[in-house]
mmCIF file of C-alpha atoms in Angstrom:
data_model
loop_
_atom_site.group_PDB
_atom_site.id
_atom_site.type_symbol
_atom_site.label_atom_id
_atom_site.label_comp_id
_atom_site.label_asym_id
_atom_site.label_seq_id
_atom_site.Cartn_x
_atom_site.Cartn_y
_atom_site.Cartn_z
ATOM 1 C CA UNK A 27 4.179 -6.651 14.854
ATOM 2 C CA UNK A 28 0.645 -7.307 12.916
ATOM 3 C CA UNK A 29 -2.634 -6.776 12.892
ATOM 4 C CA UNK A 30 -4.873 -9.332 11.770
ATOM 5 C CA UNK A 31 -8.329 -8.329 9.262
ATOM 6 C CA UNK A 32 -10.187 -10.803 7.979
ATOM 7 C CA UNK A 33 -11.746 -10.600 3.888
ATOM 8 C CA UNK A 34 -14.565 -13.075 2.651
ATOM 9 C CA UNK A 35 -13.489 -15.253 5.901
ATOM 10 C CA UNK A 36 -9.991 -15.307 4.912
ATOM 11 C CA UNK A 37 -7.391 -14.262 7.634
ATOM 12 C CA UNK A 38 -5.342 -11.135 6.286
ATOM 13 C CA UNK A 39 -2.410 -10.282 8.525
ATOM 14 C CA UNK A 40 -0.833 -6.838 7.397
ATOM 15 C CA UNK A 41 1.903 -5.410 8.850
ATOM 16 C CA UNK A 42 2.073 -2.523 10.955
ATOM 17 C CA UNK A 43 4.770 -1.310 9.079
ATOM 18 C CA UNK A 44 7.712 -2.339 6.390
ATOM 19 C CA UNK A 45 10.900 -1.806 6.418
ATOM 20 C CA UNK A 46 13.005 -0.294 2.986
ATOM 21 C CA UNK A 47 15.993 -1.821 2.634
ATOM 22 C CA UNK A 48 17.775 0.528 0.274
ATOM 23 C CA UNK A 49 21.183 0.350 -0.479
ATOM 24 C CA UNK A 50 23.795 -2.692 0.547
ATOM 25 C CA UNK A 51 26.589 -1.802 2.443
ATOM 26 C CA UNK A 52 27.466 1.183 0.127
ATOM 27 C CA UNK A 53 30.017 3.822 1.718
ATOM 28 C CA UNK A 54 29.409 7.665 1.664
ATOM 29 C CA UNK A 55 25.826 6.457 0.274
ATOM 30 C CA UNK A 56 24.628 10.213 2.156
ATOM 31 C CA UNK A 57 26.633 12.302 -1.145
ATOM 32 C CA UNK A 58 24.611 10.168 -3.166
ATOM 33 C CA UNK A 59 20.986 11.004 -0.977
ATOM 34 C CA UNK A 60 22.685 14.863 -0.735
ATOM 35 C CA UNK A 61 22.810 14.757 -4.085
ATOM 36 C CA UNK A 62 19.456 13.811 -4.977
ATOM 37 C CA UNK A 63 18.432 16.583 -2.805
ATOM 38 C CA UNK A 64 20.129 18.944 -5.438
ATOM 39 C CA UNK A 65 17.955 16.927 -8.171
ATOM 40 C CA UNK A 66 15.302 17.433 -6.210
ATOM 41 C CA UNK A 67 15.582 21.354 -5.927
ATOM 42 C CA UNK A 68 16.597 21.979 -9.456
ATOM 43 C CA UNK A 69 13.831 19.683 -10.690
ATOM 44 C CA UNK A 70 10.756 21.830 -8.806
ATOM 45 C CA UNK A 71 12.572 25.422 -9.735
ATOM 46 C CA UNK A 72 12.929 24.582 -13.134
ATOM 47 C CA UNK A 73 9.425 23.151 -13.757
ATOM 48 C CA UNK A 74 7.753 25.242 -11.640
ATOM 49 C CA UNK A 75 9.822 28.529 -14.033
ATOM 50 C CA UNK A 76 8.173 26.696 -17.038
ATOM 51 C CA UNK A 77 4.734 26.629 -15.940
ATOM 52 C CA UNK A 78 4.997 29.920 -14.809
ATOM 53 C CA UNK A 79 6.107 31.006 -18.379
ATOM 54 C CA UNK A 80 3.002 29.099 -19.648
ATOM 55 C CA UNK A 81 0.376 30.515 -17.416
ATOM 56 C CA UNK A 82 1.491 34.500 -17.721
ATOM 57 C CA UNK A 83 2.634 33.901 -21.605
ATOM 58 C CA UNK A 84 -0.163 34.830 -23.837
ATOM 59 C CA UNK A 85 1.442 33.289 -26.871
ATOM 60 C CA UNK A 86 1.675 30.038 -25.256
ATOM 61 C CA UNK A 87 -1.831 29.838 -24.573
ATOM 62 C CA UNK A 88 -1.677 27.006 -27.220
ATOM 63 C CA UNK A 89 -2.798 23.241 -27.062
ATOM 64 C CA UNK A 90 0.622 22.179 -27.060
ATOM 65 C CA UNK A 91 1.621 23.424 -24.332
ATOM 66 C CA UNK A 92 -1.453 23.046 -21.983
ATOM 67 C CA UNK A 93 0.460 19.528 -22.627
ATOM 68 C CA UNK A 94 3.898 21.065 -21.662
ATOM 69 C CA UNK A 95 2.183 22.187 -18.578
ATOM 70 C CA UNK A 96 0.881 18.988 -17.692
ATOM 71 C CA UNK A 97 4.143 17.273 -18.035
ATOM 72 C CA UNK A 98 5.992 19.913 -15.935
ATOM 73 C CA UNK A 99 3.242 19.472 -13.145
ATOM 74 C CA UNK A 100 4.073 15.817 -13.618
ATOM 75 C CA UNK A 101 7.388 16.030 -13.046
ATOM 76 C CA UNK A 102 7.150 18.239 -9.760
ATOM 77 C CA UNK A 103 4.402 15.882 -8.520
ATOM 78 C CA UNK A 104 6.677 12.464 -9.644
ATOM 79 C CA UNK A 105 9.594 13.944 -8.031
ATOM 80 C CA UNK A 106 8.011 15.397 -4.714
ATOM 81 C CA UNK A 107 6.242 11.587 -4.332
ATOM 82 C CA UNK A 108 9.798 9.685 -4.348
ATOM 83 C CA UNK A 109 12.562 11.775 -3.366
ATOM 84 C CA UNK A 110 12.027 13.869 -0.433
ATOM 85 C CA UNK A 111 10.363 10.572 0.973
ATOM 86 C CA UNK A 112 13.135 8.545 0.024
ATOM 87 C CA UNK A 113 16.158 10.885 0.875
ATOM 88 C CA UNK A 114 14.572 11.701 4.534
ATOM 89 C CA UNK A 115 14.473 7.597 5.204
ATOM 90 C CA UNK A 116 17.570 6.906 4.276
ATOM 91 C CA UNK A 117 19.885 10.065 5.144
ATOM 92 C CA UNK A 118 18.546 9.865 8.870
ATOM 93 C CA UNK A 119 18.418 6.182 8.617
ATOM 94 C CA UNK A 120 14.461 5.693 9.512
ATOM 95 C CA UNK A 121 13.563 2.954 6.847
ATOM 96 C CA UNK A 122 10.424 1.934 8.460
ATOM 97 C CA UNK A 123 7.241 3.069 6.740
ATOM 98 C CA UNK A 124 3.775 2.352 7.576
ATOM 99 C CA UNK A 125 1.264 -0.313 6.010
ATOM 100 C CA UNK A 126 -0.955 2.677 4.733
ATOM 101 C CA UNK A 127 2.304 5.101 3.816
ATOM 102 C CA UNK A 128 3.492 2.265 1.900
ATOM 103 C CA UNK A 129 0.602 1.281 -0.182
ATOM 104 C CA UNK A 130 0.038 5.753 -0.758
ATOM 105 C CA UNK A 131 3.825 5.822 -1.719
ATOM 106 C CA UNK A 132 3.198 3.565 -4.199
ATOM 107 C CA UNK A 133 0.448 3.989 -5.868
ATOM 108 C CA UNK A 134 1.410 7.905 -6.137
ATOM 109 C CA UNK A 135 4.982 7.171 -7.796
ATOM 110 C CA UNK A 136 3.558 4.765 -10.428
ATOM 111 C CA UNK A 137 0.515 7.270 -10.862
ATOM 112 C CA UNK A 138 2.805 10.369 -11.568
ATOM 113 C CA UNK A 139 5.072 8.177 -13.787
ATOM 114 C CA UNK A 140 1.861 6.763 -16.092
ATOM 115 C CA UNK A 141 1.449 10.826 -16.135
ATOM 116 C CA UNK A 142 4.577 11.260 -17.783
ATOM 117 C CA UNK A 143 4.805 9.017 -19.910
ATOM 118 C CA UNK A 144 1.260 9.139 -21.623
ATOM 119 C CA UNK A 145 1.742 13.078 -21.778
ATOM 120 C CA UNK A 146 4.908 12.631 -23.679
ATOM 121 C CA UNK A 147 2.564 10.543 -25.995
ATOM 122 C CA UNK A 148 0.036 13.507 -26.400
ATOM 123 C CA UNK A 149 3.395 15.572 -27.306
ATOM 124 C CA UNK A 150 3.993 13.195 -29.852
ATOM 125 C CA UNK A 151 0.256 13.454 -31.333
ATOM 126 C CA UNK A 152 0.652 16.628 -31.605
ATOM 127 C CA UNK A 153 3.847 16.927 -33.890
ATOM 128 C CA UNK A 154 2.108 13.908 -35.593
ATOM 129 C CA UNK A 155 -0.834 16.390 -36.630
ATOM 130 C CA UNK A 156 1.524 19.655 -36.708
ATOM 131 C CA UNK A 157 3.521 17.869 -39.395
ATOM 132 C CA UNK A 158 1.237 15.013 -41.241
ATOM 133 C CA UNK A 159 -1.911 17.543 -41.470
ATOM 134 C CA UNK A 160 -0.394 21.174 -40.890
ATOM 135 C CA UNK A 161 -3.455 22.864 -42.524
ATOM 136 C CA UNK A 162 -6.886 21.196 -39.977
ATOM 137 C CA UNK A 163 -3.949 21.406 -37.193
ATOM 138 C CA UNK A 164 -5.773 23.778 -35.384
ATOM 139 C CA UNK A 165 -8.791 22.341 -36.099
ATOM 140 C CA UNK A 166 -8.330 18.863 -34.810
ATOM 141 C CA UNK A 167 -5.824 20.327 -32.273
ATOM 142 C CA UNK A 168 -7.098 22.292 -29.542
ATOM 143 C CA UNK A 169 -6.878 23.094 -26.341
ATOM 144 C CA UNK A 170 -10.304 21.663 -25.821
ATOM 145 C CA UNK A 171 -9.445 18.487 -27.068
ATOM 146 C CA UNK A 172 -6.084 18.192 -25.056
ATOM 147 C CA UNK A 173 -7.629 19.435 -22.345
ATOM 148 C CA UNK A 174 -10.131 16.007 -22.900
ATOM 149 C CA UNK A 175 -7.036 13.879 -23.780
ATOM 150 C CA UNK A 176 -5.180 15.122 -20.215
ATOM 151 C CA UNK A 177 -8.629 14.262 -18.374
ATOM 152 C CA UNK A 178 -8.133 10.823 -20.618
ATOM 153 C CA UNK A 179 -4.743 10.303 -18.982
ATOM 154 C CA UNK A 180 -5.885 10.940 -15.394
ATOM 155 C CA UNK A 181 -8.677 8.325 -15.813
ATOM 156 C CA UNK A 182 -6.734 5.578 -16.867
ATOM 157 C CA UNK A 183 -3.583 6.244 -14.580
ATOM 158 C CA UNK A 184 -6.024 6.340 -11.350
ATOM 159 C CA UNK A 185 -7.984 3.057 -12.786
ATOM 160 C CA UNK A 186 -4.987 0.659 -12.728
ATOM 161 C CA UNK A 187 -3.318 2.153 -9.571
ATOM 162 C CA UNK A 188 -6.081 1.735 -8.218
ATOM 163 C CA UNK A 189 -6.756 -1.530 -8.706
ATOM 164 C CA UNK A 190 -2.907 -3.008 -8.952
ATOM 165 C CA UNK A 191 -2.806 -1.085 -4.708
ATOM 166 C CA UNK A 192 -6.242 -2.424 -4.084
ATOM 167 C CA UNK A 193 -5.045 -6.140 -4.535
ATOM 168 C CA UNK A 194 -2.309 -5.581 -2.174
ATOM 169 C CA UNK A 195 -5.038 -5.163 0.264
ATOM 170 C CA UNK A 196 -6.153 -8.371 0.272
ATOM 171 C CA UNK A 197 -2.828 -9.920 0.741
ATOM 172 C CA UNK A 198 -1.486 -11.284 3.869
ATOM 173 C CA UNK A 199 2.550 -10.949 4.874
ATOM 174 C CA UNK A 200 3.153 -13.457 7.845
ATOM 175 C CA UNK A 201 6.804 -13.646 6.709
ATOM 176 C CA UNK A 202 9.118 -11.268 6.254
ATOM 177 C CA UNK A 203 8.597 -7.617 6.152
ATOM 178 C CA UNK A 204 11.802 -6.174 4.548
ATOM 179 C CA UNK A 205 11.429 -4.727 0.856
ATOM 180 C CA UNK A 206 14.127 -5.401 -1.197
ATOM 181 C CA UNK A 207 14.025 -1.730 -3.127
ATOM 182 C CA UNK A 208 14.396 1.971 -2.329
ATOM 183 C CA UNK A 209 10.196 2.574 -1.737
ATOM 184 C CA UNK A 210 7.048 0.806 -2.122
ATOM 185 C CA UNK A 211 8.063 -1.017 -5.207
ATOM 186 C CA UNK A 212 4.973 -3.335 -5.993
ATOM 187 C CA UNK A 213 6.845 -6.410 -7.170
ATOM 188 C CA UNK A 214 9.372 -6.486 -3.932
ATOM 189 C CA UNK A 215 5.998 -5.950 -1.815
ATOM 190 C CA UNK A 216 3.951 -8.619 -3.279
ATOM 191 C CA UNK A 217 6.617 -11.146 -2.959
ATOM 192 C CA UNK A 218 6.603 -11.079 0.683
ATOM 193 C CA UNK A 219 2.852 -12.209 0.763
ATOM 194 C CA UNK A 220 1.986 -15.778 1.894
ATOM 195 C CA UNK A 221 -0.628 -16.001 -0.686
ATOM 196 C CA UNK A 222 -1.823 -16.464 -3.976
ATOM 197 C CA UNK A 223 0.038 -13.323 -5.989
ATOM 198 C CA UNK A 224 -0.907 -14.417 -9.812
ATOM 199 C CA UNK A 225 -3.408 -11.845 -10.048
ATOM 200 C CA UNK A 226 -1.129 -8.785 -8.747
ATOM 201 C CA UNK A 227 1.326 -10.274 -11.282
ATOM 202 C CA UNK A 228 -1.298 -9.978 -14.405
ATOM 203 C CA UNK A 229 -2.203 -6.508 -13.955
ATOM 204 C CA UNK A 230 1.347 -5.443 -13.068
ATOM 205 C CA UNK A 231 2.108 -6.743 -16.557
ATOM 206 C CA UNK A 232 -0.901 -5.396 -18.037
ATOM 207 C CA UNK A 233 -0.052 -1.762 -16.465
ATOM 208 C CA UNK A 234 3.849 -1.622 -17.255
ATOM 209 C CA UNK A 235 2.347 -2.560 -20.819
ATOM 210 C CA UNK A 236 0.029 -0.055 -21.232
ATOM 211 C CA UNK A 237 1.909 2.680 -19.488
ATOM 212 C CA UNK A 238 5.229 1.813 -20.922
ATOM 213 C CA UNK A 239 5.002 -0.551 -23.980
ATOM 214 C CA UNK A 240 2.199 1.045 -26.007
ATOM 215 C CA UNK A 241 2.890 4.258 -26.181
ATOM 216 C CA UNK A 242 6.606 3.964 -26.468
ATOM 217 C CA UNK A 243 5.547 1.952 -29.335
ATOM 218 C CA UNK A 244 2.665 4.403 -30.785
ATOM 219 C CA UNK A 245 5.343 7.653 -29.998
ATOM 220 C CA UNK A 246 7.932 5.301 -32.549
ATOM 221 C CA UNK A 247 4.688 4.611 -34.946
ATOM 222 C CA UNK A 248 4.266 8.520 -35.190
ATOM 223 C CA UNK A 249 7.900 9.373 -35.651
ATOM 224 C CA UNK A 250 7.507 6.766 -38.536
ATOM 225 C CA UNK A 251 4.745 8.942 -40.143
ATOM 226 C CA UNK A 252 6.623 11.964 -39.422
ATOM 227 C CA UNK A 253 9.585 10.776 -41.056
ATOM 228 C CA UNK A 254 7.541 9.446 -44.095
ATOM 229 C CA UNK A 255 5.811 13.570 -43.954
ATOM 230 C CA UNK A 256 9.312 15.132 -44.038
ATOM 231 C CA UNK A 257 10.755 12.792 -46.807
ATOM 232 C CA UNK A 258 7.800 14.490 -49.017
ATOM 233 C CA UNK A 259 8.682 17.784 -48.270
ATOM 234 C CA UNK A 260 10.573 19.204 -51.768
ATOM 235 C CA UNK A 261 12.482 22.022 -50.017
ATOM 236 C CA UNK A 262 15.365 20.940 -47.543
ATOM 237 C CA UNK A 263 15.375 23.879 -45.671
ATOM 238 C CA UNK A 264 11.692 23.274 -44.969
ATOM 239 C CA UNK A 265 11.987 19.910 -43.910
ATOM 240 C CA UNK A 266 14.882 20.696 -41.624
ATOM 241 C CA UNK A 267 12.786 23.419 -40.024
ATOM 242 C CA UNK A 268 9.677 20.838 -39.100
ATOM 243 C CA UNK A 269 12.352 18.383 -37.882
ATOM 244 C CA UNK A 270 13.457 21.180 -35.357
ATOM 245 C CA UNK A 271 10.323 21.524 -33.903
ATOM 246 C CA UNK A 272 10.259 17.483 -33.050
ATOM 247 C CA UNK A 273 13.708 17.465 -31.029
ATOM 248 C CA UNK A 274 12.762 18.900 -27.898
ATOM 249 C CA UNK A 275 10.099 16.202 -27.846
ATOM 250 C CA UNK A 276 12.470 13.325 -29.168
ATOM 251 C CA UNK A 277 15.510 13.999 -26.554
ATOM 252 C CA UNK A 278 12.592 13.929 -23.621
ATOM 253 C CA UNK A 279 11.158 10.371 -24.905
ATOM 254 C CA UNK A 280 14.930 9.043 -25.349
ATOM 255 C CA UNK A 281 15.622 10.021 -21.789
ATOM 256 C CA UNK A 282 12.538 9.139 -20.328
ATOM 257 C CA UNK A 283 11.736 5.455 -22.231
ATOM 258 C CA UNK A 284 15.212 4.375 -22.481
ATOM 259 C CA UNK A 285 16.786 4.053 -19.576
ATOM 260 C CA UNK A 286 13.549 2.838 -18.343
ATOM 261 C CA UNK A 287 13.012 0.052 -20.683
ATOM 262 C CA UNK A 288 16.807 -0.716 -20.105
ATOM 263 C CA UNK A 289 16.658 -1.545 -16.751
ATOM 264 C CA UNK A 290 13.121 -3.776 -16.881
ATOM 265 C CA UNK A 291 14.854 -5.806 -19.749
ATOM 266 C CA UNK A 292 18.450 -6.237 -18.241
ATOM 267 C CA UNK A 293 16.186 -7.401 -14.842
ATOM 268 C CA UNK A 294 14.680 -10.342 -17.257
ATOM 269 C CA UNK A 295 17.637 -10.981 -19.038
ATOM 270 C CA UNK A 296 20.592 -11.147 -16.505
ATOM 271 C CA UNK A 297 21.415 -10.662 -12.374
ATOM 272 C CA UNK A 298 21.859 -7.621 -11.452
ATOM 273 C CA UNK A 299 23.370 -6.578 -8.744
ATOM 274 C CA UNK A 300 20.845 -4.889 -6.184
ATOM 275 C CA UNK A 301 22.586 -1.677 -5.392
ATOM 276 C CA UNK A 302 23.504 -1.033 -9.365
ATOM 277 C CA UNK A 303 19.524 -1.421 -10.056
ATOM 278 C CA UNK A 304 18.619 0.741 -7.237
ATOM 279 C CA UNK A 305 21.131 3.618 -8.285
ATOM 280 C CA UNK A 306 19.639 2.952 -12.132
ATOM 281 C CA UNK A 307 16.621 3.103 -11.291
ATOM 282 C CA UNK A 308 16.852 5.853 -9.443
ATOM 283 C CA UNK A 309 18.667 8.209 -11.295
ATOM 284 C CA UNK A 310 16.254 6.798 -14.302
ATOM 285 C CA UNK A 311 13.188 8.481 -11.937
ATOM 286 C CA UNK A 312 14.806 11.527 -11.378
ATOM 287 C CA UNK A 313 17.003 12.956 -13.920
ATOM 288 C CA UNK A 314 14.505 13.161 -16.707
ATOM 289 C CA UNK A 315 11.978 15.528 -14.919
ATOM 290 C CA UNK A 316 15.003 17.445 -13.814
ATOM 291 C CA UNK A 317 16.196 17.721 -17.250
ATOM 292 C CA UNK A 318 13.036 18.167 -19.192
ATOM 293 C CA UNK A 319 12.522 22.069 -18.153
ATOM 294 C CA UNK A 320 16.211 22.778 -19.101
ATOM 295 C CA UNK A 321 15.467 21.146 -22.705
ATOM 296 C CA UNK A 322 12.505 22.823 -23.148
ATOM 297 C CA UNK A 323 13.480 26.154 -22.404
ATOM 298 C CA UNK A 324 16.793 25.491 -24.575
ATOM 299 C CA UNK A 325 15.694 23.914 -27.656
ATOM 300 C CA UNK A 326 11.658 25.707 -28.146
ATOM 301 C CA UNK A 327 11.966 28.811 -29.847
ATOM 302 C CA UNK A 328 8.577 29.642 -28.725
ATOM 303 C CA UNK A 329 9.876 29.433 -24.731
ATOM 304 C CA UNK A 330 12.532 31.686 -25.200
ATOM 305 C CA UNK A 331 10.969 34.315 -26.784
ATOM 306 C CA UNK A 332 8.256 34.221 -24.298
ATOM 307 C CA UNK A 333 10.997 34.577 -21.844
ATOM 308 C CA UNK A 334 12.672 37.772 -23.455
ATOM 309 C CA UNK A 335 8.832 39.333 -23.739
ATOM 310 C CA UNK A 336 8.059 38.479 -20.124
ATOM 311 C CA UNK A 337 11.538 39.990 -18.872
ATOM 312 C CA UNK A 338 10.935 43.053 -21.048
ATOM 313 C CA UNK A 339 7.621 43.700 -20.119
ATOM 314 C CA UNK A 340 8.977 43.243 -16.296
ATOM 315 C CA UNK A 341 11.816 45.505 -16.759
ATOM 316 C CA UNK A 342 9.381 48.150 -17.756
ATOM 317 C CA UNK A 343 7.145 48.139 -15.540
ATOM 318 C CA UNK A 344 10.209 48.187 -12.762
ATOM 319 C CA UNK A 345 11.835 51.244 -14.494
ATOM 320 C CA UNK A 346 8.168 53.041 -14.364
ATOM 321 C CA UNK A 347 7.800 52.098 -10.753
ATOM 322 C CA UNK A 348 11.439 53.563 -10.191
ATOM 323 C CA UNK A 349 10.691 56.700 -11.849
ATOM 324 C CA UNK A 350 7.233 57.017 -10.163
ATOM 325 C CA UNK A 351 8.856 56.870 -6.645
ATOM 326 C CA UNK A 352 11.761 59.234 -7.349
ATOM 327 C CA UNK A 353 9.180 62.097 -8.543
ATOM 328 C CA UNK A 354 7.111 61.291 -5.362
ATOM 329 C CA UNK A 355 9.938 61.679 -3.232
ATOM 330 C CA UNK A 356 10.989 65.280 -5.332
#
């Protein structure tokens, strides 16, 4: 069922709704959904723990980790846009989505994921600066300024989306309606259009390269520099102690680019099979921002002393509240 619009007096037939095909014949596929449900919860506790560190943590009050911030409020958004979504469809076996759902679904997953991944780039600025120019750090780092560079990473995010979903509008599906994915992917929805799709095609590339490409390429350039930084440093025990304050940020670009660039380049290279992609790319969306809070509270020194003060501090004031009510009730 369709409903027909009609653009510069072309005939655009939408669909009412698609429908997401998911997985092939897989059995006890719901553990798999169940367990993404687990992802999911772990994912907004432990983000959700690190923000709230941030915000009541004096001490991190810092530029760096009004970044850290941003990329845990990435990951809750990235998460709560695809998996809840995705798990309710396909454990209760309602794969139909609206025309409008779809084209939201989509443009919010890419959007959160061009979040993450530019943010881990501002991460990687900073230990660029921290490390390459340790004296003006806090002059040419500041919250300010990655306050600006955040706002930088919002406009560019919304600009492609924006466009790469607003030239689905204008395409018209008189075939089939069945998306060959897990959600709104846009290269399974565009192919289902009767018409010309070159254009989607060009800024797809042009957004996977700038979201992707580039600054997996300028987060290698500054490890480069880093490297080059540390190799100066005279005292080993020195140079070991910068390099510990880059591995937090270094195991959360491995996990996040990796697997990521993996699966576009084994799609160009070779046939995969269409359940193994889905589960790859899946668990490629979803363990990372599930795994980044546990990292980060593991590996940052800074985190888990903020922890220890913040537990203090509410153990105190507990044990005065204790002792105020039991001389009340004397």
């Amino acid at each position: 069922m369709t409903y027909i619009g009609s653009l510069d007096n072309t005939t655009i037939v939408r669909p009412v709704t698609f429908y997401i095909n998911g997985f092939y014949n897989i059995p006890h596929a719901k553990y798999y959904y169940i367990f993404l449900c687990f992802v999911y919860t772990v994912t907004v506790l432990g983000n959700s723990f690190v923000m709230g560190v941030i915000l009541l943590a004096r001490a991190l009050h810092t530029a760096k980790y009004v970044a850290v911030f941003h990329l845990a409020f990435s990951d809750v958004c990235g998460s709560s846009a695809f998996i809840p979504k995705y798990v309710l469809m396909f454990l209760f076996d309602n794969q139909y989505i609206s025309y409008e759902d779809c084209l939201a679904n989509m443009f919010f997953v890419f959007f959160f994921t061009t979040l993450q991944s530019l943010t881990l780039l501002a991460l990687a600025y900073d230990r660029l600066v921290a490390i390459c120019f340790p004296l003006r750090y806090h002059a040419i780092v500041t919250k300010t300024s990655m306050t600006v560079i955040i706002g930088v990473i919002w406009v560019i995010g919304m600009t492609i989306f924006i466009v790469l979903v607003g030239l689905v509008t204008r395409l018209s599906f008189c075939r089939s309606t069945t998306v060959d994915s897990y959600f709104c992917d846009h290269g399974p929805v565009t192919r289902l259009a009767c018409n010309d799709i070159s254009m989607n095609y060009i800024v797809a590339h042009v957004g996977v390269t700038t979201i992707l490409y580039i600054p997996l390429l300028l987060i290698i350039v500054s490890y480069i520099c880093i490297g080059i930084a540390l190799l100066r440093i005279s005292h080993g025990a020195d140079r070991i102690k910068a390099l510990k304050t880059c591995t937090s940020h270094l195991i959360l670009v491995a996990m996040f680019y990796l697997p990521i660039v993996s699966v576009y380049i084994t799609a160009i290279v070779t046939y995969i099979n269409p359940n193994t992609r889905i589960m790859n790319s899946v668990l490629t969306q979803t363990i990372p921002p599930m795994l980044n809070p546990i990292i980060y509270t593991l590996k940052t020194n800074e985190i888990l002393q903020s922890v220890k003060v913040l537990y203090s501090r509410a153990k105190l004031i507990f044990a005065k509240e204790g002792h105020t009510i039991s001389n009340a009730m004397k």
